Coordinates of C-alpha atoms and ligand atoms in Angstrom, one line a residue:
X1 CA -101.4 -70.2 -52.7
X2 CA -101.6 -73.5 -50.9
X3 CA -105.2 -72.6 -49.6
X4 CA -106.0 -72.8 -53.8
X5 CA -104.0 -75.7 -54.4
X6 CA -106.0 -77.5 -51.7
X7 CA -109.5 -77.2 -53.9
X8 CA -107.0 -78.6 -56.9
X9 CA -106.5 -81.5 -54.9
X10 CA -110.3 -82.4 -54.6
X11 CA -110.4 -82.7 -58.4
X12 CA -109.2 -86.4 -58.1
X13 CA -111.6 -87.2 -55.4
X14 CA -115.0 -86.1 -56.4
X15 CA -117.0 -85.9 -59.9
X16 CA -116.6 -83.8 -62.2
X17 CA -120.0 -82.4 -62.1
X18 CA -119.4 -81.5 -58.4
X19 CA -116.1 -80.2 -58.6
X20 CA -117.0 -77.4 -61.5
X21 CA -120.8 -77.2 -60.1
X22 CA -119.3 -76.4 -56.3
X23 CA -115.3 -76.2 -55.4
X24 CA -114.9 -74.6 -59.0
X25 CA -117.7 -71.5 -57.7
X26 CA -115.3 -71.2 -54.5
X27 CA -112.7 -68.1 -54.3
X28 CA -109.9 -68.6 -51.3
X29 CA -110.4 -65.2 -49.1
X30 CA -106.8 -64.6 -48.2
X31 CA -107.4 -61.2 -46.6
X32 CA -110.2 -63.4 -44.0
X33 CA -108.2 -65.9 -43.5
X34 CA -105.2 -67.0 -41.0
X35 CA -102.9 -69.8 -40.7
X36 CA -105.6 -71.8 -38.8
X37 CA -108.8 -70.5 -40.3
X38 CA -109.1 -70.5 -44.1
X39 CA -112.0 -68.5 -45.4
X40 CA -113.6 -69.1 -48.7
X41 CA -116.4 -67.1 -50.6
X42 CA -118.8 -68.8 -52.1
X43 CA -121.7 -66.8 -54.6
X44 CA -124.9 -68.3 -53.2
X45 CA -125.7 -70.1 -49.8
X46 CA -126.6 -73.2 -52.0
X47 CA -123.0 -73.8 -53.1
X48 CA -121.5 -72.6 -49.4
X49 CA -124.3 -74.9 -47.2
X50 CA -123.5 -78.0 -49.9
X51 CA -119.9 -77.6 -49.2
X52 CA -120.2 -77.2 -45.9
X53 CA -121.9 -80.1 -46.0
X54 CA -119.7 -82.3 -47.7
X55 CA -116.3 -80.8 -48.4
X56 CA -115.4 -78.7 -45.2
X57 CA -114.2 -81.5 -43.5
X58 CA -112.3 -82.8 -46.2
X59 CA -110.7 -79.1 -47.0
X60 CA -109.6 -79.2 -43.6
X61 CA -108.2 -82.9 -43.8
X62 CA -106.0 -81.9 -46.7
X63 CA -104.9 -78.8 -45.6
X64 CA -103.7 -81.1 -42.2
X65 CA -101.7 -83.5 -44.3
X66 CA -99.7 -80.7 -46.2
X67 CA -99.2 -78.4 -43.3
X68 CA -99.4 -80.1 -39.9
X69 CA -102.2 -77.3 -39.1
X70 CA -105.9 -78.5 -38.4
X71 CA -108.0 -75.2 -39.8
X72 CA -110.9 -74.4 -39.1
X73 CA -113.0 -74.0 -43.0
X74 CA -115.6 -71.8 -43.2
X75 CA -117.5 -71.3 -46.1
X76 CA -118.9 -67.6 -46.8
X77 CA -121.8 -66.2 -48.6
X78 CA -120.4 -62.6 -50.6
X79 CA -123.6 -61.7 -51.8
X80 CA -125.0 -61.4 -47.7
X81 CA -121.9 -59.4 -47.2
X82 CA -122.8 -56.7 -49.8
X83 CA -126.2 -56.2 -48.6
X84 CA -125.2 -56.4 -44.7
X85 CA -124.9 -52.8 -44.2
X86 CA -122.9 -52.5 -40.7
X87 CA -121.5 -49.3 -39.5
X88 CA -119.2 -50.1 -36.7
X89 CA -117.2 -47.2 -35.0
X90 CA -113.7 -47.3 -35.9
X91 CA -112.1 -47.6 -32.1
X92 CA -114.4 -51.1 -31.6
X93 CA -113.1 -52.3 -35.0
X94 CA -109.8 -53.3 -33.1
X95 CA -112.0 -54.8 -30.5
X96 CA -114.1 -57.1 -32.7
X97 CA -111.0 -58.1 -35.5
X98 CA -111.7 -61.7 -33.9
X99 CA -115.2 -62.1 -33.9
X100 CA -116.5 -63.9 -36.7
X101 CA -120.3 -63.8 -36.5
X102 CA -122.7 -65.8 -39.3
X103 CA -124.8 -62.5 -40.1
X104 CA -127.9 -64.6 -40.6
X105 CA -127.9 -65.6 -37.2
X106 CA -130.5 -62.9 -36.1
X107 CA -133.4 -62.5 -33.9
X108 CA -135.5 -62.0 -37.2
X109 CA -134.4 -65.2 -38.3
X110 CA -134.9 -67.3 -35.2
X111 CA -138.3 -68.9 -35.6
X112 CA -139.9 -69.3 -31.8
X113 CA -141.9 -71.8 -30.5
X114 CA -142.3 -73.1 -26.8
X115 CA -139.3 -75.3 -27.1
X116 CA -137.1 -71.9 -27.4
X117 CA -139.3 -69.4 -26.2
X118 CA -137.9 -68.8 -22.9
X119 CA -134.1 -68.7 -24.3
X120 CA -135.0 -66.4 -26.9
X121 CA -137.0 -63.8 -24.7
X122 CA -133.6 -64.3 -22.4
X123 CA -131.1 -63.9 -25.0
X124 CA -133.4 -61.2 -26.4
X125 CA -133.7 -58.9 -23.6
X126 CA -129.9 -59.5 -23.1
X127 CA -129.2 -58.1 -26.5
X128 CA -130.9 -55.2 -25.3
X129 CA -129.4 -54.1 -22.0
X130 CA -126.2 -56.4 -22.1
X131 CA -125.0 -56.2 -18.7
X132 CA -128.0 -55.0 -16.8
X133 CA -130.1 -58.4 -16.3
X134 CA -129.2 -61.4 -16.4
X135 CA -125.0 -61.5 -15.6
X136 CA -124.4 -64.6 -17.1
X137 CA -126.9 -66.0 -19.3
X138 CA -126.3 -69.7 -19.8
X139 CA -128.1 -71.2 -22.7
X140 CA -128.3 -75.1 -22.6
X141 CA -129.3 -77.8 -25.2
X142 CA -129.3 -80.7 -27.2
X143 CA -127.2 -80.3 -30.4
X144 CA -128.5 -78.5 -33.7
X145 CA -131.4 -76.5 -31.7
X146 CA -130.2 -73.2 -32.4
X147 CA -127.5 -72.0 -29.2
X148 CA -125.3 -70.6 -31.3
X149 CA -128.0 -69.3 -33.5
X150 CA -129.2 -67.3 -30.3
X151 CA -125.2 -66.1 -29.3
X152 CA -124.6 -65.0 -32.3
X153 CA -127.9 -63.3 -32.7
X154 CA -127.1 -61.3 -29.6
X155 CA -123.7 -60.6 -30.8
X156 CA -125.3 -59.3 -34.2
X157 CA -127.9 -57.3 -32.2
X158 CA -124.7 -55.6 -30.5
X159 CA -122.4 -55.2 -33.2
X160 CA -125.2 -53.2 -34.9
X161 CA -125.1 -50.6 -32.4
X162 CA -121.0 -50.0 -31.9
X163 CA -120.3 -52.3 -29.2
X164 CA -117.1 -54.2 -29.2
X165 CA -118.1 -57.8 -29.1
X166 CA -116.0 -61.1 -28.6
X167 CA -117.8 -64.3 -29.7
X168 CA -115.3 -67.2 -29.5
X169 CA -116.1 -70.6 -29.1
X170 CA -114.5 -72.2 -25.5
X171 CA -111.9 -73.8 -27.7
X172 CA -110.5 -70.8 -29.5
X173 CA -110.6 -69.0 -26.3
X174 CA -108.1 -71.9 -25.2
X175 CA -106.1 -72.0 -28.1
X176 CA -105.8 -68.5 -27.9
X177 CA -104.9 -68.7 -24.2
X178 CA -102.1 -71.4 -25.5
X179 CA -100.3 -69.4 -27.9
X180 CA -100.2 -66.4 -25.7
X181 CA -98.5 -68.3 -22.9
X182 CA -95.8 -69.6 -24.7
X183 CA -95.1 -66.5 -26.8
X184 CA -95.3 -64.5 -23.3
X185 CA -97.7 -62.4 -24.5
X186 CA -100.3 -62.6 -21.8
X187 CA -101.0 -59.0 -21.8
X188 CA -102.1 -59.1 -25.1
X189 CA -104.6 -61.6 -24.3
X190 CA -106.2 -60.4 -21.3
X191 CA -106.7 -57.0 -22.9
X192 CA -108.4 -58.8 -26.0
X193 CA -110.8 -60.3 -23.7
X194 CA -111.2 -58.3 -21.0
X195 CA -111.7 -55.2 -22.8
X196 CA -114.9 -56.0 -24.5
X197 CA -118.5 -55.0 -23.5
X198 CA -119.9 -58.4 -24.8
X199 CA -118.2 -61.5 -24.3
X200 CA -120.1 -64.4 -26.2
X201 CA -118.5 -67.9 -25.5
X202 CA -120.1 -71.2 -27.0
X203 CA -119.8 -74.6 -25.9
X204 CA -118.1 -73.9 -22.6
X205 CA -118.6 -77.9 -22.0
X206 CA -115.3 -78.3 -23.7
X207 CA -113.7 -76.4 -20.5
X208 CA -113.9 -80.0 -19.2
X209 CA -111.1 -80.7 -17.7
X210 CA -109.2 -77.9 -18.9
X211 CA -107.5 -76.9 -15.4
X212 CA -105.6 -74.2 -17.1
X213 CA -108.1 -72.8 -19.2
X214 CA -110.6 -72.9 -16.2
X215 CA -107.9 -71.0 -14.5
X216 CA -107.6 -68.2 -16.8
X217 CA -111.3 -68.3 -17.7
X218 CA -112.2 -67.4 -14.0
X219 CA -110.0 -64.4 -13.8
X220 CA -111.6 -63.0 -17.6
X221 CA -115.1 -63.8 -16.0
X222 CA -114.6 -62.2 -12.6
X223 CA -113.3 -58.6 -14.1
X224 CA -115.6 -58.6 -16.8
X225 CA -118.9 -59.4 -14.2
X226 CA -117.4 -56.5 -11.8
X227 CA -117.1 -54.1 -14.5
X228 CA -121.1 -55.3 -15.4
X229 CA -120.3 -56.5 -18.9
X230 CA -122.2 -58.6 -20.5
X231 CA -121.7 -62.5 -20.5
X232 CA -123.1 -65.0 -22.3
X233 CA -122.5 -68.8 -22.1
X234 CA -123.6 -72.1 -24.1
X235 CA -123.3 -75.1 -23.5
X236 CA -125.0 -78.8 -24.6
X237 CA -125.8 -79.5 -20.7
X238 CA -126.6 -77.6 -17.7
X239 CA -123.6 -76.4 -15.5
X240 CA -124.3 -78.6 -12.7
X241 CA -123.8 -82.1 -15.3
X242 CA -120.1 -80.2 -16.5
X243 CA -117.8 -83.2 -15.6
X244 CA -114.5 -81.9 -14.4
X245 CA -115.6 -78.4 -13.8
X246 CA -114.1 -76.4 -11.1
X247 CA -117.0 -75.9 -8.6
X248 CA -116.3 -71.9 -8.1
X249 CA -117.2 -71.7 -12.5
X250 CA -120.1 -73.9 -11.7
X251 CA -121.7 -71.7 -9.1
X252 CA -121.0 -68.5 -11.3
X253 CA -122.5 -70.1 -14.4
X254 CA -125.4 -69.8 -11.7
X255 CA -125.3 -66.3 -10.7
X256 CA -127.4 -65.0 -13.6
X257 CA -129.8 -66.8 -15.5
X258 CA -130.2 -70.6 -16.8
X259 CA -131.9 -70.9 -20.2
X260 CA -132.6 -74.4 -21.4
X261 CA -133.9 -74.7 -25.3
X262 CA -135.9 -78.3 -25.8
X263 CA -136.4 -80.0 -28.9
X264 CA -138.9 -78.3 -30.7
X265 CA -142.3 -79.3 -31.4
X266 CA -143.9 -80.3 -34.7
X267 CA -145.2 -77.0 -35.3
X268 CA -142.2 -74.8 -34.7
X269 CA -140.0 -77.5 -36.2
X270 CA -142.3 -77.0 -39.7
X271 CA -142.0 -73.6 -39.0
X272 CA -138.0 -73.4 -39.0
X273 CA -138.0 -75.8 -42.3
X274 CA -140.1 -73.1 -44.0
X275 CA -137.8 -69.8 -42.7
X276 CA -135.0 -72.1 -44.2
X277 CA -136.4 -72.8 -47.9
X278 CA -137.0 -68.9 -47.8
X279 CA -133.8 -67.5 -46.4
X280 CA -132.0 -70.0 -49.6
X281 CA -134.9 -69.4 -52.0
X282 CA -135.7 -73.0 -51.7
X283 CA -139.2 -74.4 -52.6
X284 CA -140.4 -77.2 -50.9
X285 CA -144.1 -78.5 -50.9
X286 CA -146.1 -78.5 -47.8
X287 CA -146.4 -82.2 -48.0
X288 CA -142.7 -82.7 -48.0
X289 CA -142.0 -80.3 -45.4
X290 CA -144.4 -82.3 -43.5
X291 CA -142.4 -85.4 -44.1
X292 CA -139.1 -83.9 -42.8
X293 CA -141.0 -82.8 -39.7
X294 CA -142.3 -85.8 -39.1
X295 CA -139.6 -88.1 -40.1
X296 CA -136.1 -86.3 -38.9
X297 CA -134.8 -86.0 -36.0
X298 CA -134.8 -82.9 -34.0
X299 CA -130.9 -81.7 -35.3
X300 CA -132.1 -78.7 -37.3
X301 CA -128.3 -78.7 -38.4
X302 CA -129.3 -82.3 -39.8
X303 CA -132.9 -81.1 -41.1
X304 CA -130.8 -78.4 -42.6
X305 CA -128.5 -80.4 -44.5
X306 CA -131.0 -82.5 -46.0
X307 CA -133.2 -80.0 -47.5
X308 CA -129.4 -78.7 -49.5
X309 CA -129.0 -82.0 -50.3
X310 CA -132.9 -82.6 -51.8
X311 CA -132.0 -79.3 -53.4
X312 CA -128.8 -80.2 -55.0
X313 CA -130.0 -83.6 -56.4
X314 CA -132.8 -82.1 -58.0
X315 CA -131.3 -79.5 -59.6
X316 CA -128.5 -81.7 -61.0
X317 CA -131.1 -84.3 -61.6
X318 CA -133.2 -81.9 -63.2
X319 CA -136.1 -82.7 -61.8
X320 CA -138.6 -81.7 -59.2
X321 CA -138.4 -82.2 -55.4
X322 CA -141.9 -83.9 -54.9
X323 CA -142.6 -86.2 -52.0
X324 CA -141.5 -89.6 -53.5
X325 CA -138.4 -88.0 -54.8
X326 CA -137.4 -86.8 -51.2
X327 CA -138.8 -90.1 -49.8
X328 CA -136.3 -92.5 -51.9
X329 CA -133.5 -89.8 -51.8
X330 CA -133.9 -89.7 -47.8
X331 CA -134.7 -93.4 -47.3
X332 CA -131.1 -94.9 -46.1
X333 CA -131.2 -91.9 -43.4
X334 CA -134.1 -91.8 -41.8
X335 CA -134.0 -95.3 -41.5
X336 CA -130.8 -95.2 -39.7
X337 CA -131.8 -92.7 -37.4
X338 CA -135.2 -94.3 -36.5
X339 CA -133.8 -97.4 -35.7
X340 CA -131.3 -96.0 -33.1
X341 CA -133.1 -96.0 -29.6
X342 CA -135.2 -98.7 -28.5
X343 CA -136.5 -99.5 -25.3
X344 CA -134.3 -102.0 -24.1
X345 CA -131.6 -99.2 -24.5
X346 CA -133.5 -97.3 -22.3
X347 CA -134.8 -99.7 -19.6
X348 CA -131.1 -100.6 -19.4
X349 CA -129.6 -97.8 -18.5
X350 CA -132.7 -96.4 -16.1
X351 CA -132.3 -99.1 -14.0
X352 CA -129.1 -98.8 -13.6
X353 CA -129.2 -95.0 -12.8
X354 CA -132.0 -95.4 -10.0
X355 CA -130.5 -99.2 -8.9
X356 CA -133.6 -101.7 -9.5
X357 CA -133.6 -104.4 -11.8
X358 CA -135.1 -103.9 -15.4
X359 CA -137.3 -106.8 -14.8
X360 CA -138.6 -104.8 -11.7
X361 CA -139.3 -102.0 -14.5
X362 CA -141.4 -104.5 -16.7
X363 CA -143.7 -106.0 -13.7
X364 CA -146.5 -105.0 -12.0
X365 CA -144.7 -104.0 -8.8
X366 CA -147.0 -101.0 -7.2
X367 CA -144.2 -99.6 -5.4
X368 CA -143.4 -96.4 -5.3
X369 CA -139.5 -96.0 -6.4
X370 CA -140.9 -98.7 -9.1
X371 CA -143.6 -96.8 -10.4
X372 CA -141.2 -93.8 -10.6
X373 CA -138.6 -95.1 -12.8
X374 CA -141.6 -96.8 -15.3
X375 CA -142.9 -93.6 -15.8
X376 CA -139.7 -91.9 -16.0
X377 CA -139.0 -95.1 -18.8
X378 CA -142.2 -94.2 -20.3
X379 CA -141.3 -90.3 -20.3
X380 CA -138.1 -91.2 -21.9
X381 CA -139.8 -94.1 -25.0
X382 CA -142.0 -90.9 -26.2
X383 CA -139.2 -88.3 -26.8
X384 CA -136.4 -91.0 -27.9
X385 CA -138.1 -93.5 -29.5
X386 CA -141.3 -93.6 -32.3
X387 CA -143.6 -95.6 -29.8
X388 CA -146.8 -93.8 -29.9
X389 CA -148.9 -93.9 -26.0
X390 CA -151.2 -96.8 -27.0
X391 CA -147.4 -98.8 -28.2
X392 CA -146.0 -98.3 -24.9
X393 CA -149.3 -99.2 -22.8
X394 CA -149.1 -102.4 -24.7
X395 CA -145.4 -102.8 -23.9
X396 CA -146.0 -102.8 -20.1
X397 CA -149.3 -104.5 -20.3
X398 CA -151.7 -102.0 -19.4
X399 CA -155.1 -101.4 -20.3
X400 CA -155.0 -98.3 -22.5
X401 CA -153.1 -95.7 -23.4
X402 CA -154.6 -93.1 -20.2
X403 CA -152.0 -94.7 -17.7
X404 CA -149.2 -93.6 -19.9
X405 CA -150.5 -90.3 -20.6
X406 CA -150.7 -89.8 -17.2
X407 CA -147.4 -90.8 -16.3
X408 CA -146.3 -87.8 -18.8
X409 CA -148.3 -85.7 -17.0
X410 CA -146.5 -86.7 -14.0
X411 CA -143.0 -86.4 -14.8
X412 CA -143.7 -83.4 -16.5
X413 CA -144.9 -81.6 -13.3
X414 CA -142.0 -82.6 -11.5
X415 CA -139.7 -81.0 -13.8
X416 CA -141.7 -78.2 -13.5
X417 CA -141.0 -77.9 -9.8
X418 CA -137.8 -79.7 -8.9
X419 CA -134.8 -78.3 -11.2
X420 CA -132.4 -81.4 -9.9
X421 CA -135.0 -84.0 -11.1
X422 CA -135.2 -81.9 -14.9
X423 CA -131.4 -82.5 -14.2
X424 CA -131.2 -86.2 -13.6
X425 CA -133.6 -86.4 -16.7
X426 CA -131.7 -84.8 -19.0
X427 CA -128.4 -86.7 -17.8
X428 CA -130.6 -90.2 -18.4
X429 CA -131.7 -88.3 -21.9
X430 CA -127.7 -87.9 -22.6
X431 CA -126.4 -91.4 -21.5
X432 CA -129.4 -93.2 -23.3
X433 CA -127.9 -91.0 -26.4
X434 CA -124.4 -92.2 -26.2
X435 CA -125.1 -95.7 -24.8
Ligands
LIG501 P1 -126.4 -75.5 -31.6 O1 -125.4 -74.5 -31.4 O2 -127.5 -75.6 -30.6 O3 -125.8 -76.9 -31.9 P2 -127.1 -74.0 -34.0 O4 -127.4 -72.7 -33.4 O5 -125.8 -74.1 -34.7 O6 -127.3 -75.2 -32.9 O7 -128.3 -74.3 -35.0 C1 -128.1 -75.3 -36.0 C2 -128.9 -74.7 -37.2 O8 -130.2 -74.7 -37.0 C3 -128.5 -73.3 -37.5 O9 -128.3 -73.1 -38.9 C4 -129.6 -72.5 -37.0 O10 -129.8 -71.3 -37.8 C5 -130.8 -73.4 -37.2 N1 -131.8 -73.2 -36.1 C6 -131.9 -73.8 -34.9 N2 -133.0 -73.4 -34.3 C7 -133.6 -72.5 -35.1 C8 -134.8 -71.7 -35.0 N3 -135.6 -71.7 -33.9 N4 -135.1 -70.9 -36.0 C9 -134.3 -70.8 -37.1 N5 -133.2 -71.5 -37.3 C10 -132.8 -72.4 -36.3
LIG502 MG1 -123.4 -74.6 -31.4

């Protein structure tokens, strides 16, 4: 089986060690997989999250060269099968063949804070009377904070109790759409989706563009809202900030409720690294879990990774994971991601945005479109960059730190009040990201 020979193949490009400590563990599951999705088991979540990690994309790469098919690789846990009791009626079983759901992505394992309070609750009371509240919800954020997490949770939730269920991400839904066209199967399709009392769709961003899909996608939404089924919609920015949207999706992507989950806070983000080391019977001092908090980024993906990585080198090293261990192991990347953002980054492309020099931003100038974007600069320095308050005051040669804690407090009531200016914000927070 090609899917076989493909883990063969790794042999000559990794060690030894991790090719009969990881690949080696990994059984091809021919009966999960298709010609575009190749599904292998793995024993323990160590061995599937490492090579996740670090061989998926490679798998995949491989699999490319000898077949002129990109698959998608997923790596699955058998053991979290066998104890996953799920009774599902036989006449959805037809209905759900497609969906492939993570079965730890539960409500029980979704650690909330304030950052993801209001998306949970939604996606929460969704789960519970799919089709009765909120018709669609739309869950927005930044990447690696937990949207498909919350999807799938409410596709879990459902599957539980006998509904049929579609999760797909936007792009499957297209290449689905795709093949059906051009084998002249449509009927086929629209049955599979619009036949469903759940329809779970992740990153509908990607519809970008996608006349077409857009198309077809409108139709699937329309019957599915008039029949009151449940949709539910993620996406890594608000609806409004889609480029290349159609405007009639836009508006719908209104109709029911917006969601937006923020980067979590120190606490909830400590809080999520604990759940992890216990769901993969991981131990991690307090101090170290501090110093991932602290130090990483917000991507819980990321934060994720690292701890299986911390895990993996100690175990083949043989030695405990103690704070200087993860500090020297983690040095190169925290580094790298520390040094990304600076200010002039930001000041540059603020004043562009709003139209006034960055030297405007820098002086003293008391007027008011002025004072609006240096705050909005100042907002921006203490979620993107390490400056503490005090840092910044000095930066624009203030006093103290009190004028830039009140400049937070500003912008922050604002975006309380004015949706489009929590908008315009989170486009600045995007462009400063990819600039
Ligand atoms: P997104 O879809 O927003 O990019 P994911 O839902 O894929 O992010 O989340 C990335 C990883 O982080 C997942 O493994 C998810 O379980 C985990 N995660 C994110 N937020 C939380 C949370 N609040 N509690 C527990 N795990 C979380
Ligand atoms: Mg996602």
């Amino acid at each position: 089986m090609l899917a076989d020979n493909i883990l063969e193949m790794l042999k000559d490009e990794i060690s030894n060690i991790e090719y009969e400590r990881y690949i080696k563990q990994l059984k091809f599951d021919e009966k999960s997989s298709k010609s575009d999705f190749l599904v292998y088991k793995a024993q323990n979540p160590l061995i599937a999250n490492w090579v996740k990690t670090k061989y998926s994309k490679k798998i995949a790469q491989l699999y490319e060269i000898k077949t002129g098919v990109k698959p998608k690789v997923e790596i699955v846990v058998t053991k979290f099968d066998k104890k996953r009791k799920k009774i599902i009626p036989k006449e959805t079983q037809k209905n759900t063949s497609s969906t492939k759901l993570n079965p730890s992505y539960t409500f029980e394992n979704f650690v909330v804070g304030s950052s993801n309070q209001f998306a949970y609750t939604a996606a929460l009371s969704v789960a519970e009377k799919p089709g009765q509240l909120y018709n669609p919800l739309f869950i927005y954020g930044g990447v690696g904070l937990g949207k498909t997490h919350l999807l799938q949770a409410i596709g879990n939730y459902n599957l539980d109790r006998g509904k049929a269920v579609i999760y797909t991400t936007i792009e499957q839904f297209m290449n689905d759409f795709t093949y059906h066209l051009r084998n002249q199967t449509m009927d086929r399709f629209r049955e599979k989706y619009r036949q469903c009392d759940l329809l779970l769709i992740d990153d509908v961003q990607f519809l970008s563009r996608k006349e077409q899909t857009q198309e077809e996608f409108f139709h699937t939404f329309n019957e599915l809202h008039n029949k009151s089924k449940q949709i539910v919609l993620t996406s890594d920015k608000h609806p409004k900030l889609i480029a290349g949207l159609e405007d009639r999706l836009k508006s719908r992507f209104e109709w029911g409720l917006i969601a937006d989950i923020q980067p979590p806070e120190l606490e909830t983000k400590i809080a999520i690294i604990k759940k992890k080391c216990e769901l993969d019977g991981i131990s991690l001092g307090d101090d170290v879990v501090n110093y991932l908090a602290t130090t990483m980024d917000n991507n819980i993906r990321e934060i994720e990774g690292t701890i299986i990585k911390l895990n993996a080198y100690a175990s083949l090293m043989n030695q405990k994971i103690t704070l200087d261990f993860a500090k020297s192991v983690l040095k190169e990347q925290i580094k790298e991601q520390q040094e990304n953002i600076t200010m002039d980054d930001i000041i540059r492309v603020v004043s562009k945005e709003l139209n006034i020099k960055p030297s405007e931003i820098k002086s003293k100038s008391r007027s008011r479109q002025i004072v609006n974007a240096r705050r909005i600069v100042m907002y921006l320095a203490r979620n993107l960059t390490p400056n503490s308050m005090p840092a910044l005051a000095q930066y624009f040669g203030m006093k103290d730190h009190t004028s830039v804690s009140h400049a937070m407090k500003k912008i922050n009531e604002i975006m309380e009040k004015d949706e489009n200016f929590k908008v315009q914000i989170e486009e600045l927070t995007n462009k400063i990201k990819h600039s």
